[in-house]
Amino acid sequence: VVEVQALYRDPIHDFGFLKFDPSHIKYMKLVEIPLAPEQARVGIDVRIIGNDAGEKLSILAGSISRIDRNVPEYGHMTYNDLNTFYLQSAAALSGGSSGSPVIDIEGRAVALQAGGRSHEATNFFFPLDRVQRALKLIQDGKPVLRGSIQTRFKYVPFEVAQKLGLPEETEAMVRQVRPHGIGMLMVATLLPGGPGSLAGLEESDVLLRINGDIVTHFVSLEDILDSHIGRTIDVTVVRGGETVEVSVAVQDMCKLTPSRLVTFGGCVVHDLSYQLAYTCALPLRGVFMTTSGDCLPDMDDSQGIIIDRINEHAVSNIDEFVEVLRKIPDHEPTTIVSYTITDIHTKESTMVSLTHQWNQINMYTHNNSTGLWDRTKIKWSPRPTDIKPVNVRLPELTDPRAGKAAKLMQSIVSVFCGFPLSIEGINKPRAADYGVVVDAARGLVVVSRRTVLLSLCDIYITIANSLCIPATLRFMHPEHNFAIIQYDTKRIGDSNICAATLSTKRPQQGDPAYMVTFNRTSNTMCVNTVVSDMWDISITPQFLPHWRCTNTETVHYESKLLSDFRFGLVGDADGCVQCIWMPFMKTHKLDMTAGLPTRYILPALDALRRDEEPQLRRLCIEVEPLSLIAARAGGLSDSRLEEIQHANPDRNMLFIIQRIELLSKAHGVLQDLDIIVSINGKLMLHIDDLNVQYTHDALDLVILRNRSEIHLRVETTAYDGGVNKLVFWSGAIFQAPYMALRQQSSNAPSGVYCTDVASGSPADQYELMASYWITHINGVATPDLASFEQAVRQCPDRTYARVRIVSFDLEPAVLTVKTCYHYWPTSTLTKDASTESGWRSSNEN
């Protein structure tokens, strides 16, 4: 393997040049292959040397069957060549040999393998005429100039030209001058506003002469265009039997080809390219979004998006795009108007809110000397925005069946959460649902953890479907399915927001319930029902490990209508919320809905109301109900059985430990499948009995293990709030083992875990995968993130680093990853409450 430099890329044709240092080749003799485009003839036998189907140094046979076919069409929204002939061959290639030399019997390259039809023994070769010309210019140290009149030509047989009006005498004259030709060039596509269109050329014009010379071949056409950049050419065409002469200005094709691109928040935009403009005959202007990224997930980039306007500002190139984007204030609702190249008649409007923390604007410019794309950071300079309170009116519920619960409708708001990074097993770019205002004076809102999946996020609240404001995360419960967020009350003027009152009571079977919610048409409604049952939630762990609700009792209701709703407030007869009907995450694509009792929320909410940060300690275990017959099989004594049945006549169960988190104080003291009999002298008969863990430094447990009761004092572990630092290296994200990972792992080989890998990065190329533990870098142990960061920062650029990994299934291996700091620098992201976003970025290497 040797380093190469991208020396040249043709603006439209399917070839380029790479340069390497021959002195780096030590164990083989280099032999150059002469280029001989003139030797490509119908009927000659050829050999294709490449790695067909991934097989290195394969040599396959074929023969050239045609040398004047039009360019193959590879499909929509992809690269397609133009204004050249292709060679056609009878050769059974299966892919993987693109760019391989096509060798004749004398060992000369007559073409390059370019593509083929997968279900037929037909392949397409690119002719070497323009390759040979470019090579000679590069060897002479001269620029490779390419001319264009923004016109796509197509080679048509004389029969077709006759139908288009080619006179017989003209055909006879052309055949006499070009006796080996079988057709002529026809204007197939004119880009609106291009030189060809402005000069008066029209589609279906048959090209006859340029500057007085008959031109029927693409090589002749391109020779003329390449040698007349900045000048005009006299073009003669046949149109409907008449001869038409026009003067056309020749442009520099290299200047028409995008040489800059802009990235922000995972989005990639550049000026509309030559090839895509030809796809739908569009003017060669506009900002093309090739990747919509995580910050614009509603925009489908597969259809080819062109940005037409940002707010009131029209944008026709990336300079205008950047100038508008960089001045948008953080969190300000921004409207992006766009259309697709497949449907230019329909414009769509997308509203987004951006922050400079996650949406750094970078301009990449192609460097012709190095072949690299050099990055320039664009300074984000949002103008200050004065907070002006807005009056809002939440919809009211007038259904008399709701009773006192009708007032709860005025506490429901919409919550949107965007995730700039994929970490902790979460690869969703966003989540949205409803939340409930629980303190209007402080702006506190309770929302499902299915919506706030990560602490690293942007949160927005929409009130009355008319005002969108930013919010901050105040608390995420590690086990129960809720988070508390907060908005700035100064942004709210006159409103009818009414904070919901949370009940402290545990719902009982048969209790009346009044659920207020929105139906599918966003109208208010009420569903009256009764409590049917309560049971402890059980969600199956997934790979990759992500957060799950555990150790929580959920409430269920008699009415089947509730299953049609994702969110609702279930009030009692007094109008207090007894539970919140909300989604619980099972997988990234599958949820379940159930009622979360409000008694779980009150301790954290009360602390925030006292202007204190909620402090929790955890036993760090996951338990599930266990029938008494199973407990007896595990050694439960008859006296204990009688005691439990007497204390809890409606539920005959205990709880068994299913998982114990790695690195917790309980790990190594408690064991999987221990049966908990009592906590601090009280029988554990209900899942809520485990909540004592949140406020105690240690717990006295009686457990059943190996058919015997054991008394243990187990220390609890302080809840750290989740991830607090990330390290970015070679396109991968690394973090300390997070809660879900610790729950599902039986061993922690290291304190460094790969949580995500960017597509196309060195980490991706060299098969470093999310779910790998990292134990060593170049032989240096990395027991924690600090040592890992120190080790990778010592890896020189463009060198191979030995990475010792252990898979999720504890299989060790060693990978080599080649660093490329030009595109994939090393940096960190650290939680910092003093910053506006709550996170601080380090300098890149």
Short mmCIF file of C-alpha atoms in Angstrom, two decimals, residues 16 31 137 139 180 254 382 564 720 749:
data_model
loop_
_atom_site.label_atom_id
_atom_site.label_comp_id
_atom_site.label_asym_id
_atom_site.label_seq_id
_atom_site.Cartn_x
_atom_site.Cartn_y
_atom_site.Cartn_z
CA GLY A 16 -8.77 10.97 -13.22
CA VAL A 31 6.01 -1.44 -15.71
CA LEU A 137 -0.52 18.03 -20.57
CA GLN A 139 3.53 15.49 -17.96
CA HIS A 180 -16.30 5.36 -41.87
CA CYS A 254 -13.60 23.49 -14.82
CA PRO A 382 -25.94 35.35 14.93
CA ASP A 564 -55.08 4.58 19.78
CA ASP A 720 -23.95 10.68 37.60
CA PRO A 749 -12.61 -5.11 29.24
#
